[in-house]
C-alpha positions in Angstrom: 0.0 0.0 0.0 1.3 4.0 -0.5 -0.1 6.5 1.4 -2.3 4.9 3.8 -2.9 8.1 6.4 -1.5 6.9 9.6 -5.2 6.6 11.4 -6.1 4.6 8.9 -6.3 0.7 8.0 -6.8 -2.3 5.7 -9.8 -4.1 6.7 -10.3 -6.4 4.1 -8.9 -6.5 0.3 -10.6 -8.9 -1.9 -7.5 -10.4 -3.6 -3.6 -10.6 -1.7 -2.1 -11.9 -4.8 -2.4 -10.6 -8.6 -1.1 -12.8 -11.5 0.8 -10.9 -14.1 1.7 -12.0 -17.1 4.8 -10.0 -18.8 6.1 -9.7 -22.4 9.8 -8.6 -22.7 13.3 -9.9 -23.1 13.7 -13.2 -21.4 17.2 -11.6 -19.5 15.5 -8.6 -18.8 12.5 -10.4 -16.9 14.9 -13.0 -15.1 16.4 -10.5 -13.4 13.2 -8.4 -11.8 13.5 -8.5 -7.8 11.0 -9.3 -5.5 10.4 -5.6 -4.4 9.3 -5.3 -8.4 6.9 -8.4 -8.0 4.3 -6.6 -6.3 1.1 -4.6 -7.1 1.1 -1.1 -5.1 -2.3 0.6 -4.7 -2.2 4.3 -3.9 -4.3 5.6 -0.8 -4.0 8.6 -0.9 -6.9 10.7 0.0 -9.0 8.1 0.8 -11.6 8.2 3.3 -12.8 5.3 5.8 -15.1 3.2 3.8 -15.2 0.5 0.1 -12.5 2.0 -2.2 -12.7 -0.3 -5.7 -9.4 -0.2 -7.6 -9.1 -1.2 -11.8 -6.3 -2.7 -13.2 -5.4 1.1 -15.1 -4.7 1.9 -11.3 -2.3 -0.7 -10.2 0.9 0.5 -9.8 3.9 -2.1 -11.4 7.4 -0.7 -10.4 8.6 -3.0 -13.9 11.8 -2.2 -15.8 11.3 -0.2 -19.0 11.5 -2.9 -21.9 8.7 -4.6 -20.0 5.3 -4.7 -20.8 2.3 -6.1 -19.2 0.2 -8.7 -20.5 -2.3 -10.0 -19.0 -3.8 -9.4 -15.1 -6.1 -11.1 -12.9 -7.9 -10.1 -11.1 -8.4 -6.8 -12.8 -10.4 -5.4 -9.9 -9.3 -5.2 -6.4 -11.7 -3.8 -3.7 -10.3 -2.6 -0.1 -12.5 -2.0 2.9 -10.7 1.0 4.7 -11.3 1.9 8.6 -10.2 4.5 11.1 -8.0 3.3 13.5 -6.6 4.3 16.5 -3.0 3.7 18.6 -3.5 3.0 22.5 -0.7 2.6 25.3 -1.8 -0.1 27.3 -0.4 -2.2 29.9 1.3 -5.6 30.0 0.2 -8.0 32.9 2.0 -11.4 33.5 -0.9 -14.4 33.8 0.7 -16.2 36.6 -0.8 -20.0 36.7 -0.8 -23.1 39.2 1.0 -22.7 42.3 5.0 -22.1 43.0 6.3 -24.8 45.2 5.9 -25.5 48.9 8.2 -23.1 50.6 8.2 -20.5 47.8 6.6 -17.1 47.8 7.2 -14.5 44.7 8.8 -11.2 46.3 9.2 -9.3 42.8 7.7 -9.3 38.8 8.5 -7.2 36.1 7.8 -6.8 32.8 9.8 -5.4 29.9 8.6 -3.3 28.6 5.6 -2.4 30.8 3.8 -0.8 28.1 2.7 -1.6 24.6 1.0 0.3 21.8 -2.3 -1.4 20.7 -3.8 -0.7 17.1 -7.7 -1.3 16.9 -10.7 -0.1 15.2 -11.1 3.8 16.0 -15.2 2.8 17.8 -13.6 -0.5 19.9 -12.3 -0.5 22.9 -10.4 -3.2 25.3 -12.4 -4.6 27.9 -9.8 -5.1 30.5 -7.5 -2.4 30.2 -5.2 -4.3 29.9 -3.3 -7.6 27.9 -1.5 -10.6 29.6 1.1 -12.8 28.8 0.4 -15.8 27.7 0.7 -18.1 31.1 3.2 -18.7 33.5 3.6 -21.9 35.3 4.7 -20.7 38.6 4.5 -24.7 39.7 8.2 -25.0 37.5 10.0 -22.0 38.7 12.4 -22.3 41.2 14.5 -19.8 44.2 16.3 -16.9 42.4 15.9 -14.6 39.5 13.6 -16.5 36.9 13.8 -14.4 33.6 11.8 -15.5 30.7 10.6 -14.4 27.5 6.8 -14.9 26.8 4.1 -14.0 24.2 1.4 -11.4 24.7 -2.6 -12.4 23.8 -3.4 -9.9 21.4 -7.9 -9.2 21.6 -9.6 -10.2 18.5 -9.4 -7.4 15.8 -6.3 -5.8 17.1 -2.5 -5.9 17.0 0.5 -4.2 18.2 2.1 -1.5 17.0 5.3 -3.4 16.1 5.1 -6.5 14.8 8.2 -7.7 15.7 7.9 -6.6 19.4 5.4 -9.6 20.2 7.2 -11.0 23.7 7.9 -9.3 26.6 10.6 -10.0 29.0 9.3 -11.5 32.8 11.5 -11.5 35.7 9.6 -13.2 38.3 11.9 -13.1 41.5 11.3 -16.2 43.8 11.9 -17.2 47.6 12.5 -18.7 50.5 9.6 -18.4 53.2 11.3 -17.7 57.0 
């Protein structure tokens, strides 16, 4: 996509793949990349809502002695919808018990925070998100560090897509 406004998002699109066929010198169309293999649809000035796109729109970043054949599908249709970025907190979900003896005495979570993308007219019912659980039955005394997945709601996802774990410390000891 280029030029998708930054409170806005892809909801649906009616086709993630476009088959081309190209006409052109055979060296010429071994060596197109991967970034050139791709169909990019122009967003800008869209509002929230159906936006239908035509083949004459699709955007093919092709070297010049290359010409397009054929395309299919030569629609694509998009539903766009207004988002909206929330800081929200990240809550370990401790399970089971730790064992006899044991009491935790510190947790922390790294980081803390994380920005959640949804729908611009949905909110999160708990205020929160949680890890996905801890077993606190196979921890043991001392500094028990971890990294652990976060449950994303339905219809959401973070900001980053690469910063799904967070980092528990779960501190563990003796009862006197």
């Amino acid at each position: 996509f280029q030029n998708l406004d930054s409170d806005l998002d892809i909801d649906y699109l009616s086709a993630n793949q476009v088959q081309v066929t190209l006409a052109g010198p055979s060296k010429v169309i071994e060596k197109i990349t991967p970034d050139q293999r791709r169909v990019l649809l122009n967003f800008n000035d869209v509002d929230p809502g159906q936006v239908v796109y035509e083949k004459s729109q699709f955007d093919f970043d092709l070297p010049a002695r290359i010409k397009i054949h054929k395309v299919f599908p030569q629609q694509i249709s998009a539903t766009v919808v207004k988002i909206k970025t929330i800081e929200i907190t990240v809550r370990p979900r401790l399970i089971n018990n730790l064992p006899s003896g044991l009491y935790v005495s510190e947790i922390r979570t790294v980081p803390q925070k994380m920005k959640l993308i949804m729908r611009h007219n949905k909110d999160i019912k708990e205020g929160f998100l949680q890890t996905d659980p801890i077993d606190l039955s196979y921890l043991t005394k001392g500094r028990n560090v971890m990294d652990i997945g976060v449950a994303v709601p339905a219809n959401t996802r973070l900001e980053k897509v690469s910063l799904d774990k967070v980092t528990v410390t779960v501190i563990v000891k003796e009862k006197k």
